[in-house]
Coordinates of C-alpha atoms in Angstrom, one line a residue:
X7 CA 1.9 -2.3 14.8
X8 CA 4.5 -1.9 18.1
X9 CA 5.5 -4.5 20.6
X10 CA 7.1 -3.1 23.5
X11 CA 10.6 -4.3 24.5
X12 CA 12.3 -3.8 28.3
X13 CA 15.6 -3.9 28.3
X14 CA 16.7 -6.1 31.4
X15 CA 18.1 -4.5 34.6
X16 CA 16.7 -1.3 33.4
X17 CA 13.2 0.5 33.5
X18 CA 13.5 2.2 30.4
X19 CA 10.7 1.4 27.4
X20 CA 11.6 1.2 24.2
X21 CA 9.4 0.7 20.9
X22 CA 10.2 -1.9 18.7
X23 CA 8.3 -1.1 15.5
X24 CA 7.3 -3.9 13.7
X25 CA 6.5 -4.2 9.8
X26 CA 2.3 -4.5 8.5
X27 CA 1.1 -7.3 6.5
X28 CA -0.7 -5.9 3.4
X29 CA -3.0 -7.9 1.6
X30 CA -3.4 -6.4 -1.6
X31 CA -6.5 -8.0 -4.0
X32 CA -8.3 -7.4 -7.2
X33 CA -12.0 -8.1 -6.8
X34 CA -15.0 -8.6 -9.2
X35 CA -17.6 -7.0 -7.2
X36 CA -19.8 -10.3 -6.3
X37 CA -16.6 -11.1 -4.3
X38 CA -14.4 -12.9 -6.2
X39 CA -10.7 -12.7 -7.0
X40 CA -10.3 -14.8 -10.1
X41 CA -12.3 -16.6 -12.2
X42 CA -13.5 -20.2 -11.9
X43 CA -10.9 -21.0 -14.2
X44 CA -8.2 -18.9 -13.0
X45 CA -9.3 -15.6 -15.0
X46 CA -7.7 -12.9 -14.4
X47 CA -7.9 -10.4 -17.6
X48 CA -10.5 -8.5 -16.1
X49 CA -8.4 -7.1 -13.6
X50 CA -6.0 -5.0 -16.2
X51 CA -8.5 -2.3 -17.1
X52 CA -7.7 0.3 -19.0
X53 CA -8.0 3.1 -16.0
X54 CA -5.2 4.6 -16.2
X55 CA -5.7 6.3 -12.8
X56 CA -6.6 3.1 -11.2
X57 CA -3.7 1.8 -12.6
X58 CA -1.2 4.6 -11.2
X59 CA -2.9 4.0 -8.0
X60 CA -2.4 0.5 -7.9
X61 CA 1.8 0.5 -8.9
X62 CA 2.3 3.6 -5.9
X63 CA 0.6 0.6 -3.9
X64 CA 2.8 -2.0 -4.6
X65 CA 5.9 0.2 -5.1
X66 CA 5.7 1.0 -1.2
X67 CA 7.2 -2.4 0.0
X68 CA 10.3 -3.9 1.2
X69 CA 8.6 -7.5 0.3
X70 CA 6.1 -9.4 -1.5
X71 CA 4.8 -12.5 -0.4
X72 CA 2.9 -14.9 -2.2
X73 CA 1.7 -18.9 -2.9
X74 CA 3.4 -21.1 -5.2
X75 CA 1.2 -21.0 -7.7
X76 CA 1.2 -17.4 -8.0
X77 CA 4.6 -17.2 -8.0
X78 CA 5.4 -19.6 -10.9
X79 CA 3.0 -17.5 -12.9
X80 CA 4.7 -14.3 -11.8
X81 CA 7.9 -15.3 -12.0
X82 CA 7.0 -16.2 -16.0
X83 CA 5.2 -12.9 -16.6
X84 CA 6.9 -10.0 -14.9
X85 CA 10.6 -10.5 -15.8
X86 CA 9.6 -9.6 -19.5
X87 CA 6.7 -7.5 -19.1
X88 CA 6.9 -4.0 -20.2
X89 CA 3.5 -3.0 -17.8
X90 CA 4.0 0.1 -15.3
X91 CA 3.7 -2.4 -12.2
X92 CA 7.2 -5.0 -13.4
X93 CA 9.2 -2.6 -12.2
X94 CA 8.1 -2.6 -8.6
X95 CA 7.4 -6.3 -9.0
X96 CA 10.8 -7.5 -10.6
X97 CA 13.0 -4.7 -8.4
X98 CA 11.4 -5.7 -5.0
X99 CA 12.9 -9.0 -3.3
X100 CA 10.3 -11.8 -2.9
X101 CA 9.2 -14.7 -0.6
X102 CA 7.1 -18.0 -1.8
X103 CA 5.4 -19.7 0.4
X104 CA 5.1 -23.3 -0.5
X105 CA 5.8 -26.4 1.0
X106 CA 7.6 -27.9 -2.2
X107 CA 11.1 -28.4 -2.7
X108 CA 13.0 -25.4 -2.8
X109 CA 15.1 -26.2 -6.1
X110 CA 12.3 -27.1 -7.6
X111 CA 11.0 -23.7 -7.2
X112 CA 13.7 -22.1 -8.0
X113 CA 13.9 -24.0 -11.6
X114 CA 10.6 -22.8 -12.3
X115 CA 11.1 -19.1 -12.3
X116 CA 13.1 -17.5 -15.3
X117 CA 16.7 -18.3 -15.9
X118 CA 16.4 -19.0 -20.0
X119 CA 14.5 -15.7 -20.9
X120 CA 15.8 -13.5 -23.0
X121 CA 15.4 -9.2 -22.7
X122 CA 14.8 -9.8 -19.2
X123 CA 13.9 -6.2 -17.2
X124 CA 16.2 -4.9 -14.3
X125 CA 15.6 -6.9 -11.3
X126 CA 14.5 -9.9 -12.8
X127 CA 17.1 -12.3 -11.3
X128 CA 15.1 -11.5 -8.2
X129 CA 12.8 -14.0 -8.4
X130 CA 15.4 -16.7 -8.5
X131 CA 16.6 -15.5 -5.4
X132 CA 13.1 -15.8 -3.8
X133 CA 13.3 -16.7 -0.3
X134 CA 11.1 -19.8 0.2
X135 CA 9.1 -20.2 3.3
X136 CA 8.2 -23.8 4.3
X137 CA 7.3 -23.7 7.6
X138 CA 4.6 -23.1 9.9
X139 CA 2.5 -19.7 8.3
X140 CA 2.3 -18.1 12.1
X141 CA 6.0 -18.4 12.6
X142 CA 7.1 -17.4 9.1
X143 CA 4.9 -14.3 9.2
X144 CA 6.0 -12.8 12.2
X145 CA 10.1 -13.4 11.5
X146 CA 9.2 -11.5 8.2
X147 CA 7.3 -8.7 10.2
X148 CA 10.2 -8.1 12.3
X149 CA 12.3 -7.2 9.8
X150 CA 13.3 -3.2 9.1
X151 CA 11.5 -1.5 5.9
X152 CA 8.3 -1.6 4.6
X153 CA 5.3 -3.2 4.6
X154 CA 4.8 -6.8 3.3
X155 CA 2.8 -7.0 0.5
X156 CA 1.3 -10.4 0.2
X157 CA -0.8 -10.6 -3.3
X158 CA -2.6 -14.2 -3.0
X159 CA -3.6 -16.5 -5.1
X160 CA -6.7 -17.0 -3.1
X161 CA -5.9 -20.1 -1.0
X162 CA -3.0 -18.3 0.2
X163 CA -4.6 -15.1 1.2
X164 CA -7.3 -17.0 3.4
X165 CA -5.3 -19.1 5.2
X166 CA -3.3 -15.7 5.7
X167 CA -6.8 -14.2 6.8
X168 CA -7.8 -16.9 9.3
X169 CA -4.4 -17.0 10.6
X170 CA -5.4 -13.1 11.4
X171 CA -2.2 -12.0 10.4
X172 CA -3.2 -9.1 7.6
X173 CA -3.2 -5.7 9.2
X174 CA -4.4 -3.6 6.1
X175 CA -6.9 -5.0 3.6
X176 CA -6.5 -2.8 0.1
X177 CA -9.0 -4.2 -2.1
X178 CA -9.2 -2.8 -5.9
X179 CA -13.0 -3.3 -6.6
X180 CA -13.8 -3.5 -10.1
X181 CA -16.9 -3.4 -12.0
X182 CA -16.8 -6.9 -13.4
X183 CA -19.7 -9.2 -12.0
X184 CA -17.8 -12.9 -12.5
X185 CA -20.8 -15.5 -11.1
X186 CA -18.6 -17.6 -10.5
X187 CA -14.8 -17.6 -9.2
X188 CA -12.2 -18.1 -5.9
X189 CA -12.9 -16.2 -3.0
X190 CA -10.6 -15.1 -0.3
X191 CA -13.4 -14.7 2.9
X192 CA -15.1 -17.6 2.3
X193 CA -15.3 -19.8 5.4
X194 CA -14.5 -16.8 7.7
X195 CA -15.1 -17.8 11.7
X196 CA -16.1 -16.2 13.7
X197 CA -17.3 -12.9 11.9
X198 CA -14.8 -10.6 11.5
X199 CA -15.3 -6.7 11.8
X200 CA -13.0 -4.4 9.8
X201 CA -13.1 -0.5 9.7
X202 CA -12.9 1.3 6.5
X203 CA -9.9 3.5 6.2
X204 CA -10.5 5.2 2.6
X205 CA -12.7 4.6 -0.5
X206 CA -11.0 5.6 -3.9
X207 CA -13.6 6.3 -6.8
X208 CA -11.8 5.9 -10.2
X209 CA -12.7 7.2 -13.4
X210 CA -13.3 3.9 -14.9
X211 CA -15.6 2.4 -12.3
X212 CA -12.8 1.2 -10.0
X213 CA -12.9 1.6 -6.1
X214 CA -10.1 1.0 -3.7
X215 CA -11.5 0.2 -0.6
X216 CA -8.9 0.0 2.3
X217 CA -9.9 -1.7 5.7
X218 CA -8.0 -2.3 9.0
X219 CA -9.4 -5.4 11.5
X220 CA -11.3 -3.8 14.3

């Protein structure tokens, strides 16, 4: 993504390059990204390709974004977990998006934990955006490093999706039929077109699918 800047007084162009939104979800493949009750076991498969895959995903950031309720789950599990992706997770500076009070936040990620792993203060030093989605986004975007990696929960990720502010889609299909569950593209409008990029068959039934907006 470029936005072109002209310097004042002077004809010469330069590129500003400015940082991609990635959404990156775990699906069931009837569309769902959790279950109705908040399920989310199914996701950690035992793939270990689709596992590797998925940390060289979310190692490649300079950010991960996320809604309050996601990040007071996170901020509980990663810090202590042992599993291939807490290092990318807990080493990787954060932001929460949440309109509560910023303290409050704070107090609920981990400060009393004991055998934390490196980088786990980092989610007490979370930024917290509370203002308008639009405006937050784009003050992240144009920011050096990275791409953002925003990871949901599933509220978060559509109003992120109808605020057309994702420029990749990476999607980890798996072969779990739920029935029942939270979508992300539910109440899409207009229809939106998006152009597959890649398709990733894993061993265990997996598929990353990757999709840009057309």
């Amino acid at each position: 993504m470029h936005a072109a800047v002209y310097s004042q007084g002077s004809n010469q162009r330069e590129e500003k390059t400015m940082k991609e939104l990635i959404l990156k979800m775990s699906m069931s493949l009837d569309g769902f990204v959790s279950g109705p009750d908040g399920e989310s076991d199914w996701m950690f498969s035992g793939d270990e390709e689709a596992i590797a895959w998925s940390v060289k995903t979310v190692s490649n950031a300079s950010l991960h974004i996320m809604g309050s309720r996601t990040f007071q789950a996170m901020a509980a599990f990663w810090p202590v977990s042992t599993m291939a992706f807490a290092p990318a997770m807990n080493q990787i500076p954060k932001a929460v998006f949440s309109k509560q009070d910023p303290l409050l936040l704070k107090a609920l990620a981990v400060t009393q934990l004991v055998q934390l792993q490196p980088g786990a203060e980092s989610w007490n030093e979370a930024t917290v955006a509370s203002g308008d989605l639009i405006s937050e986004v784009a003050a992240l975007k144009a920011r050096n490093g990275k791409p953002i990696i925003a990871h949901g929960g599933a509220t978060f990720a559509r109003s992120l999706i109808a605020g057309e502010l994702v420029d990749q889609y990476v999607l980890l299909v798996h072969p779990v039929v739920l029935g029942r569950g939270a979508p992300i593209f539910s109440g899409v409008v207009p229809p939106r077109r998006l152009k597959l990029v890649s398709a990733t068959a894993f061993p265990g039934g997996s598929v990353a699918q990757i999709y840009r907006p057309v």
